[in-house]
Every structure is written in C-alpha cells, then in structure tokens.
Amino acid sequence: MHEQPILCVRNLNKQFGGGCQDCRETSTRKLERNYCSTCGTVYACQDISLELFPGEILGIVGESGSGKSTMMQCLYFDEPVTSGDAYIHDVELEGQNVFNLSSQKKRYIRNHKYGMVYQNPVKGLKMNFSTMGNIAEKQIAAGNRNVTTMERTGSELLENVHIPLFRAKEEPRNFSGGMQQRVQIAKALSNNPPILFLDEVTTGLDLSVQANVLDLIKRIQRESGISMIVVSHDLAVIRMLADRTIVMLNGAIIEQGLTDQIMEDPQHAYTQRLVYSLL
Amino acid sequence: MALLEVKNFGKQFTIHHLGKTMQAVENIHFSLDKGEFIGIVGKSGSGKSTILKSIYRTYLPDTGNIVYDSNRFGKIDLAKVTEREMLYLRKHEIGYVSQFLNVMPRTTSRQLIEKALLEMEEPATIAKTEAEKALKHFELDRKLWDAYPNTFSGGEKLRLNIAIATVKKPRLLLLDEPTASLDQQSKVKVREIIEKLKADGTTLVGIFHDIEFMDGLCDKVYDMKSSPVPLQEEGVLCEG
C-alpha cells in the first residue's frame, strides 16, 4: 500500500544549550536522562522521525519531561529546531523542508495548514478578547475579510463545541477550564486546517468534562477527516483516540506501534512499566 | 487455496521487571481454506489467544510467517505488514471478537455498528439501514439500540460485539473465546449466529473452552495439549 503521509518529520533535534565536547557527538554522548551532566545542555528531542497519514490520529505518550510538548512546539514553529526536516504533503509546499522556510511562510502554514490546541488555554487564547473575537482572529489571519461569513462559521463552530451562543461575546477568562479548552478547539478549527496538534488537551479537566472534549475530538475526526497528533501522558486518552502510538522517553522515541499492541504487548521496559501502571 | 497459512510461528514475551523471557508458543503450523472453520482448543495458558492476537497484530509476532491472502494486497505476511496496512486490513478484511466488549465509551449500539460501516466508506444512509438490519439480525432488543453497551448483560454485549465485527462482512473472523462466561441459552444463540456466518462463507478461526460447543461446528480442531505445545502436524479431532 503506497500512501503519502500528510506530514513527514525526519530526525528532528532540539537542544537547549550549546553542548560541549562530551555531548556534541551523538554516538558517544552519555546523558543523564536527557541532559549532559558536564555542561547542562538539555537534549529535549533526539532524532524524532514520524509520519502522519491523512485522517488518522497519531498518539504520543511519555512521562513529563520526555520531550512531547517540545516536539509539538517545534512542529508548530513556536520553537526553532536545532536540526531536522519536516515535509507537508501539499501542492504549494511539496518537497520543501518547512523548518527552513522564512518566518512569513511559516506563519502562512500556521494560519492555513495547522491548528494547535495547547494544554494551557492562556497560550492559545487571548483571555481579554471576546470568544467570537478569538475565533475571528484566526479567521482573519487565514485571509477571511467578510464579517458575516466569519460570524456564521464562528457560531457554527461554537455550537459544535457546545458553547452557548449567548456567551460568544464574553471573554474566555470567565469560562471554566473545559469551556476554555473547547473554545480553543473551535479556534483551532476555524481556518479548516488539514493538520491539528493537540497537546495534553484533557489534562486537568474533571472526568465528565474530559469525556466531552474527547467525544468532540473523535467527532471532528470522523466528520472532517482532519489528521491529528495527540500528545498525552494519559494512556487511557491515547487508547480511546489513537490508532497508532509513539512512546517517548528522555527526548527519544523508544517504541511505536498499533495502539492496542502497545497496550497489550509492550516491548520496551519503560513502556511495560507505563502500561502496568495503568489503573 | 489457503486464505491463511501460519508457518513455524512462535511468540515469546520478555518481561523486563522480572528479567525473564517466556516462550508462549512455538512451531505452530496450520492453514485455512476459504470458508473453513478451525477451532483451537487447549487449557488456559496453552497459547491459544496468543496465536489469535498475533494474527490480529495485537501481539507482535516474533518468529515464523502468517501469510494471509488479502483482497487488496494479495499474499501478505501479517507478521511483517506495516501498521497502516494492518489498520486497513482490520477495517476491511479481518474481524476480531473477544468475550470483552472493548469499545468507545458513551457510544450507543447503533452508533458503534454505523461507525464500523462508515470506516469502510459506506454512505451514511446505507450505514444506518445496515446497522438496523444487523441489530435485528443479532436479536438485540430494540430498546437497547440507543443505549450505551456498558449496562448490557454478557450475552447482549457479545451479540453486539459479533454484530460490530461481522457487519463489515470480514473475509476472516477471529473468535477469541466468545462463549466464555455465557449461560447455556446464550451459548445456543451464539452457536446459531456462528452457523449463519459459516453458511454465508465467512472463514473463521475460533477458540473455545468447551469441546461440545465446537462439535459439528468446526471443520478442523487443533488441540494444544500441554503448554506450550509444538503442533508438528495438523491434529484433526473431528471433521465437520
């Protein structure tokens, strides 16, 4: 089966710090977890390669500090990468390493190809703008200028994520955590992106609210066929959402496979520990 | 022609925190023609489920080949297919039923069956009518159609489970002890369902605890006598 991935990442590396002679060479470096004990350089992402296929949800699990969020921030251009390539399968961007593009081009990709939902809504929303204004902001960035259509799509999106329309003029800071998260999802979807990144979207939400958000994500995937990368430290979330799963530890991918295979036949010692700790 | 051919299959588990490796099964050989039904028997721990789960790739096979004759890909080794290929096969060609209903929470019976059909890119209207047909066919009470299955009885769950797996008309259906923990009446019902599937030409591999249940149902029976058992030759107990 020859299938073209919609997003293909090759050897993504991200380090914080300049490195020293003890750790610069990949093959010989000895790290304490993910940092060099001599110079303190943190190797947050080491040679991450992955492929995201059209319409699929790819799960990424790993403990805190394993580099999941850093990887997402690199993919979304919040953080520059140290090295690595990423290719988006798209007529305009075919064959171009998107990490090397100009900041203008990157902004274009963020506005037209990507959606991002952060763990912390403060990062994804302007808390002192109205809810509708937040959604409009992303639509304007994507080139929309017609207020009527923007308002119509905005209302549809909010209805879709179960935010009552009479609160659309309210600022998200008045909302509960679950509502803020749902506004973020509506905002991320407002430019109709083919690729959506979800970073620990249900962390810190209570169970029933978490269920709402998860149902929403599943529904979006079913109805619009958006490809998603879902990062979570919660295996139950990944089990429910993802077909394929990548396990990260200390900045590197240690295992990947079908989600049920990762859960029932984990190969790596860390993955086994992770799965056995599942309640 | 063989639809499934398992050759020299073996699987071991490494349990890191115990520092141990366990050989679950080894030297398994069997083959299965289209429309055939093979039953695997053996006491618990003899590796029956390991075989089935490895075919479905819930377990990673380590030695041997599991050659499946796919509609889409032709002859393909399930031990070596890519994850995406396996996902395709699970959606379109190979079904798996266990005694546990492992489905998306907060999804009604009707939605679960529709979802299976939508995955195969059936149009929504057809999915709707086909789902209702399946619910009727498997004699699920009409008041359960729009209920969440976590409150269902064991027999109801199982029938729903089989409905989800069979509505796509899989070419190969794996039955992993579907009758365990069912009462006699429900077992009879399940047997009827399996007989219907077989009559429709579905190829089946099934694991069952009770040999009586399989009597007259399976074309071949493999017995995994002691654990772990090397099956050197096809041990035929009964011809159906």
XYZ file of C-alpha atoms in Angstrom:
519
model
C 0.000 0.000 0.000
C 1.590 3.222 -1.024
C 0.225 6.095 0.945
C 1.569 9.591 1.102
C 1.854 10.928 4.649
C 0.390 14.403 5.060
C 3.187 15.300 7.472
C 6.572 13.666 7.485
C 9.164 14.550 10.149
C 12.754 13.372 9.816
C 15.422 13.481 12.526
C 14.042 16.382 14.481
C 16.543 17.524 17.108
C 16.054 20.193 19.685
C 18.610 21.082 22.289
C 18.717 23.809 24.897
C 22.322 24.841 25.390
C 25.405 24.801 23.217
C 26.727 21.385 24.117
C 30.313 20.540 24.988
C 32.880 18.076 23.748
C 31.399 15.392 25.971
C 27.977 15.545 24.432
C 28.243 17.033 20.973
C 28.824 13.701 19.259
C 25.522 11.795 19.122
C 27.033 8.334 19.022
C 29.321 8.737 22.011
C 27.355 11.079 24.236
C 26.413 9.899 27.688
C 23.429 11.728 29.015
C 21.831 11.740 32.387
C 18.197 11.271 31.323
C 18.177 13.916 28.610
C 20.887 16.318 29.725
C 24.646 16.415 29.709
C 25.966 16.377 33.261
C 29.125 18.228 32.214
C 27.659 21.299 30.527
C 23.982 21.051 31.396
C 22.779 21.084 27.797
C 19.312 19.565 27.536
C 18.646 17.356 24.543
C 14.869 17.713 24.545
C 14.208 15.972 21.241
C 16.636 13.488 19.746
C 16.231 12.241 16.209
C 12.457 12.219 16.218
C 11.073 10.823 12.970
C 7.401 10.253 12.367
C 4.756 10.152 9.694
C 1.202 11.378 9.991
C -1.245 9.968 7.459
C -4.411 11.612 6.175
C -7.369 11.251 8.519
C -5.521 9.450 11.291
C -4.974 10.270 14.928
C -1.409 9.602 15.992
C -0.926 9.323 19.736
C 2.236 10.316 21.568
C 2.716 9.178 25.156
C 5.523 9.642 27.588
C 6.151 10.942 31.075
C 6.595 14.614 31.939
C 9.872 15.852 30.558
C 10.064 13.244 27.805
C 10.026 15.931 25.131
C 6.469 15.555 23.877
C 5.468 19.183 24.179
C 8.824 20.462 22.911
C 8.317 18.363 19.819
C 4.841 19.813 19.293
C 6.165 23.334 19.770
C 8.861 22.675 17.187
C 6.324 21.311 14.718
C 4.100 24.358 15.228
C 7.132 26.707 14.907
C 6.776 28.029 18.464
C 10.362 26.908 18.977
C 13.086 26.765 16.331
C 14.523 23.294 15.781
C 18.219 22.597 16.206
C 18.169 20.347 13.163
C 15.751 18.184 11.226
C 13.289 18.201 8.365
C 9.531 18.286 8.070
C 7.527 17.990 4.885
C 3.877 18.741 4.378
C 2.187 16.940 1.519
C 0.568 19.861 -0.226
C 0.769 21.295 -3.723
C 2.300 24.572 -2.563
C 4.756 23.071 -0.099
C 5.770 19.837 -1.797
C 9.412 18.936 -1.260
C 10.227 21.905 0.968
C 11.620 21.440 4.443
C 9.165 23.617 6.342
C 11.629 24.189 9.214
C 13.838 26.118 6.791
C 11.152 28.384 5.402
C 11.003 32.119 6.081
C 9.027 33.250 9.112
C 6.455 34.660 6.740
C 5.964 31.278 5.084
C 5.831 29.596 8.494
C 3.124 31.995 9.553
C 1.264 31.097 6.380
C 1.449 27.399 7.291
C 0.267 28.094 10.826
C -2.655 30.101 9.511
C -3.696 27.781 6.714
C -2.423 24.262 7.360
C -2.123 23.905 11.112
C -4.333 24.146 14.132
C -2.972 23.937 17.673
C -4.644 23.318 20.996
C -2.373 23.922 23.981
C -2.605 22.329 27.369
C -2.839 25.787 28.861
C -5.659 27.815 27.260
C -3.790 31.017 28.152
C -1.315 30.151 25.403
C -3.927 29.551 22.771
C -6.489 32.228 23.578
C -6.466 35.937 24.168
C -8.210 35.991 27.513
C -9.301 39.619 27.252
C -10.816 39.318 23.757
C -14.367 38.131 23.279
C -14.780 34.460 22.457
C -16.037 35.277 18.990
C -13.154 37.755 18.601
C -10.688 34.974 19.369
C -12.117 32.817 16.638
C -12.287 35.733 14.204
C -8.624 36.491 14.854
C -7.597 33.141 13.419
C -10.023 33.513 10.516
C -8.665 36.960 9.659
C -5.128 35.585 9.807
C -6.225 32.929 7.325
C -7.363 35.655 4.941
C -11.054 35.997 5.707
C -12.447 39.515 5.483
C -16.179 39.038 5.319
C -17.651 39.694 8.756
C -20.945 37.971 8.046
C -19.400 34.679 6.925
C -16.836 34.799 9.730
C -19.598 35.266 12.263
C -21.595 32.460 10.748
C -18.696 29.972 10.805
C -17.783 31.191 14.297
C -21.290 30.498 15.577
C -21.353 27.099 13.905
C -18.032 26.181 15.498
C -19.121 27.317 18.940
C -22.339 25.371 18.621
C -20.290 22.392 17.547
C -18.191 22.547 20.703
C -21.271 23.199 22.840
C -20.563 26.778 23.879
C -23.919 28.571 24.203
C -24.073 31.389 21.663
C -25.288 33.947 24.172
C -21.842 33.752 25.744
C -19.998 34.306 22.476
C -19.357 37.955 23.292
C -17.941 37.081 26.694
C -14.207 36.833 27.351
C -12.871 33.302 27.795
C -11.307 34.214 31.154
C -14.827 33.981 32.629
C -15.160 30.422 31.383
C -14.446 27.145 33.127
C -11.357 25.142 32.131
C -13.364 22.736 29.991
C -15.120 25.579 28.180
C -11.826 27.357 27.527
C -10.453 24.176 26.057
C -13.461 23.844 23.802
C -13.126 27.461 22.656
C -9.503 26.697 21.839
C -10.588 23.735 19.744
C -13.169 25.900 17.930
C -10.477 28.487 17.277
C -8.001 25.908 16.013
C -10.600 24.548 13.617
C -11.750 27.933 12.319
C -9.296 28.001 9.416
C -10.273 24.462 8.449
C -6.741 23.058 8.855
C -5.783 19.660 7.445
C -3.463 19.079 10.435
C -4.330 19.586 14.089
C -1.972 19.364 17.076
C -3.466 18.621 20.472
C -1.134 18.973 23.429
C -2.466 17.428 26.664
C -5.901 18.843 25.980
C -7.692 16.956 28.712
C -5.120 17.278 31.463
C -6.578 18.970 34.494
C -10.189 18.572 33.424
C -12.573 16.521 35.506
C -13.778 13.221 34.108
C -17.116 14.226 32.630
C -15.675 17.362 31.030
C -12.755 15.311 29.768
C -15.250 12.914 28.211
C -16.948 15.821 26.421
C -13.679 17.057 24.973
C -12.651 13.558 23.872
C -16.026 12.909 22.246
C -15.646 16.223 20.450
C -12.206 15.310 19.112
C -13.440 11.934 17.913
C -16.423 13.544 16.231
C -14.268 16.115 14.458
C -12.008 13.389 13.159
C -14.941 11.279 11.995
C -16.761 14.121 10.300
C -13.970 16.178 8.810
C -11.136 13.680 8.438
C -8.539 16.047 9.905
C -5.188 14.413 10.713
C -4.198 14.888 14.328
C -1.226 14.415 16.586
C -2.440 13.939 20.134
C 0.068 14.235 22.940
C -0.885 12.942 26.348
C 0.688 11.311 29.350
C -2.652 9.609 29.907
C -2.715 6.191 28.268
C -6.486 5.981 28.582
C -6.856 9.086 26.410
C -4.487 7.689 23.806
C -6.203 4.312 23.871
C -9.501 5.964 23.158
C -8.322 8.288 20.406
C -5.309 6.954 18.563
C -4.888 4.155 16.031
C -1.119 4.316 16.207
C 1.002 5.358 19.141
C 4.542 6.562 19.675
C 6.182 6.226 23.089
C 8.790 8.812 24.070
C 11.343 8.723 26.859
C 14.075 11.252 27.627
C 13.604 13.033 24.315
C 13.702 9.995 22.061
C 11.189 7.631 20.510
C 11.610 4.254 22.191
C 8.706 2.369 20.714
C 5.897 2.722 18.239
C 3.085 0.542 17.022
C -0.631 -0.035 16.815
C -2.198 1.361 19.964
C -3.663 -1.957 21.099
C -0.312 -3.630 20.511
C 1.481 -1.006 22.625
C -1.079 -1.615 25.383
C -1.112 -5.412 25.272
C 2.357 -6.335 24.088
C 4.708 -3.506 25.037
C 8.291 -4.260 24.144
C 10.417 -1.677 25.902
C 10.983 -1.835 29.648
C 9.686 1.703 30.114
C 6.527 1.071 28.066
C 5.887 -2.059 30.111
C 6.182 -0.052 33.307
C 3.868 2.593 31.868
C 1.236 0.069 30.807
C 1.421 -1.879 34.059
C 0.798 1.336 35.965
C -2.466 1.880 34.131
C -5.307 1.607 36.608
C -6.425 -22.105 -1.878
C -5.325 -21.178 1.583
C -6.689 -17.920 2.912
C -4.441 -18.062 5.932
C -1.261 -20.008 6.377
C 0.599 -19.995 9.681
C 4.099 -21.362 9.314
C 6.579 -22.087 12.059
C 5.017 -19.392 14.200
C 6.408 -18.629 17.628
C 5.975 -15.879 20.160
C 7.833 -15.057 23.296
C 7.297 -12.361 25.867
C 10.097 -10.506 27.572
C 9.091 -9.260 30.979
C 11.687 -6.672 31.839
C 10.967 -6.139 35.524
C 11.335 -9.859 36.178
C 14.255 -10.149 33.814
C 12.533 -13.128 32.220
C 11.590 -14.327 28.797
C 8.626 -16.627 28.371
C 8.029 -18.738 25.325
C 4.247 -18.620 24.857
C 4.026 -20.733 21.725
C 6.415 -22.188 19.186
C 6.403 -24.230 15.984
C 2.804 -23.577 15.142
C 1.732 -24.646 11.682
C -1.730 -24.642 10.200
C -3.536 -23.462 7.173
C -7.062 -22.498 6.489
C -9.010 -22.521 3.245
C -11.612 -20.014 2.308
C -14.907 -20.741 4.048
C -13.321 -23.140 6.532
C -13.730 -23.018 10.290
C -10.871 -24.069 12.512
C -11.334 -24.398 16.229
C -8.370 -24.244 18.600
C -8.747 -25.992 21.942
C -6.449 -26.308 24.904
C -6.345 -25.393 28.549
C -5.798 -21.832 29.621
C -2.221 -20.713 29.271
C -1.534 -23.015 26.361
C -1.200 -20.063 23.992
C -4.473 -20.152 22.093
C -5.157 -16.448 22.421
C -1.524 -15.654 21.649
C -1.991 -17.188 18.211
C -5.163 -15.248 17.538
C -3.838 -11.971 18.858
C -0.702 -12.350 16.784
C -2.778 -12.846 13.645
C -4.621 -9.626 14.513
C -1.302 -7.980 15.415
C -2.363 -7.053 18.922
C 0.755 -9.042 19.742
C 3.905 -8.630 17.711
C 4.756 -11.995 16.198
C 8.476 -12.829 16.548
C 9.185 -15.935 14.524
C 7.555 -17.535 11.539
C 5.107 -16.278 8.971
C 1.407 -15.590 8.991
C 0.568 -15.426 5.325
C -2.833 -14.008 4.582
C -4.330 -13.813 1.116
C -5.712 -10.300 1.063
C -8.217 -8.867 -1.365
C -6.318 -5.633 -1.550
C -2.667 -6.613 -1.165
C -2.569 -10.212 -2.391
C -0.471 -12.630 -0.323
C 0.898 -10.685 2.607
C 2.742 -11.688 5.775
C 0.778 -10.344 8.728
C 3.877 -10.709 10.872
C 5.599 -8.080 8.739
C 2.937 -5.731 7.351
C 3.170 -2.046 8.170
C 0.926 -0.561 10.830
C -1.092 1.271 8.209
C -1.612 -1.875 6.177
C -2.754 -3.733 9.270
C -5.179 -0.943 10.117
C -6.561 -1.196 6.603
C -6.982 -4.967 6.938
C -8.688 -4.566 10.310
C -11.103 -2.077 8.848
C -11.887 -4.015 5.710
C -10.956 -7.671 5.870
C -10.192 -9.141 9.291
C -12.538 -9.077 12.255
C -11.851 -9.974 15.883
C -14.330 -10.848 18.594
C -13.407 -11.472 22.201
C -15.579 -12.084 25.218
C -14.977 -8.495 26.249
C -16.659 -5.630 24.532
C -13.918 -3.097 24.156
C -15.491 -0.079 22.544
C -15.585 3.682 22.700
C -17.376 4.769 25.837
C -20.537 6.852 25.515
C -21.400 5.430 22.132
C -24.715 3.684 21.524
C -25.030 0.226 19.984
C -26.432 1.748 16.847
C -23.566 4.253 16.543
C -20.966 1.542 17.089
C -22.242 -0.511 14.190
C -22.694 2.547 11.973
C -19.143 3.609 12.790
C -17.789 0.256 11.614
C -19.550 0.750 8.290
C -18.572 4.399 7.924
C -14.940 3.340 8.375
C -15.357 1.304 5.222
C -16.561 4.441 3.500
C -20.143 3.299 3.175
C -22.539 6.237 2.718
C -24.304 7.348 5.920
C -27.765 6.301 4.733
C -26.632 2.777 3.944
C -24.740 2.583 7.251
C -27.958 3.492 9.038
C -30.124 0.855 7.392
C -27.423 -1.814 7.539
C -26.860 -1.110 11.243
C -30.549 -1.595 11.958
C -30.563 -4.778 9.956
C -27.587 -6.083 11.953
C -29.191 -5.164 15.283
C -32.316 -7.066 14.264
C -30.330 -9.977 12.875
C -28.455 -10.443 16.133
C -31.700 -10.154 18.065
C -30.717 -7.204 20.149
C -33.740 -5.788 21.942
C -34.976 -2.640 20.229
C -34.759 -0.641 23.456
C -31.030 -1.316 23.578
C -30.330 0.194 20.175
C -29.855 3.673 21.509
C -28.349 2.699 24.854
C -24.714 2.585 25.914
C -23.489 -1.011 25.991
C -21.703 -0.773 29.359
C -25.008 -1.650 31.046
C -25.740 -4.655 28.833
C -25.727 -8.265 30.005
C -22.849 -10.528 28.960
C -24.863 -12.165 26.192
C -26.096 -8.844 24.830
C -22.600 -7.418 24.835
C -21.315 -10.425 22.989
C -24.006 -10.310 20.344
C -23.297 -6.620 19.827
C -19.609 -7.436 19.651
C -20.185 -10.021 16.947
C -22.528 -7.633 15.135
C -19.836 -4.929 15.046
C -17.242 -7.361 13.730
C -19.452 -9.046 11.142
C -21.402 -6.124 9.728
C -18.391 -5.394 7.544
C -18.513 -8.940 6.214
C -14.887 -9.708 7.058
C -13.143 -12.337 4.983
C -11.504 -13.727 8.097
C -13.093 -13.639 11.519
C -11.167 -14.424 14.693
C -13.225 -15.573 17.658
C -11.357 -15.376 20.951
C -13.398 -17.395 23.470
C -16.607 -15.625 22.644
C -18.665 -18.063 24.691
C -16.722 -17.920 27.945
C -18.894 -16.747 30.836
C -22.148 -17.207 28.955
C -25.084 -19.267 30.145
C -26.311 -22.239 28.150
C -29.128 -20.359 26.461
C -26.886 -17.557 25.252
C -24.367 -20.107 24.055
C -27.011 -21.704 21.892
C -27.779 -18.321 20.393
C -24.121 -17.628 19.688
C -23.795 -21.025 18.084
C -26.689 -20.207 15.796
C -25.003 -16.944 14.859
C -21.740 -18.690 14.078
C -23.583 -21.290 11.996
C -25.155 -18.472 9.988
C -21.777 -16.813 9.465
C -20.317 -20.059 8.280
C -23.196 -20.639 5.925
C -22.507 -17.169 4.495
C -18.976 -18.287 3.625
C -17.001 -16.457 6.339
C -13.649 -18.055 7.137
C -13.295 -18.471 10.885
C -10.664 -19.242 13.488
C -12.139 -19.772 16.913
C -11.002 -20.533 20.424
C -13.406 -22.294 22.714
C -13.176 -23.834 26.122
C -15.808 -26.489 25.698
C -15.322 -29.118 23.082
C -19.046 -29.911 22.927
C -19.715 -26.419 21.692
C -17.472 -26.949 18.725
C -18.812 -30.387 17.928
C -20.144 -30.396 14.411
C -19.401 -26.714 14.017
C -15.731 -26.726 13.086
C -14.189 -28.274 10.020
C -10.952 -28.939 11.904
C -9.944 -28.789 15.523
C -6.445 -28.164 16.785
C -5.657 -29.357 20.227
C -2.904 -27.610 22.131
C -2.493 -30.424 24.657
C 0.169 -29.254 27.014
C 1.622 -25.836 27.411
C 3.413 -24.697 25.323
C 2.737 -27.243 22.670
C 4.546 -27.576 19.395
C 2.000 -28.530 16.795
C 4.066 -30.631 14.487
C 1.219 -31.779 12.384
C -2.375 -30.939 11.915
C -4.146 -32.712 14.736
C -7.625 -33.284 13.433
C -10.106 -34.337 16.082
C -13.299 -34.081 14.204
C -14.333 -33.485 10.675
C -17.424 -31.350 10.367
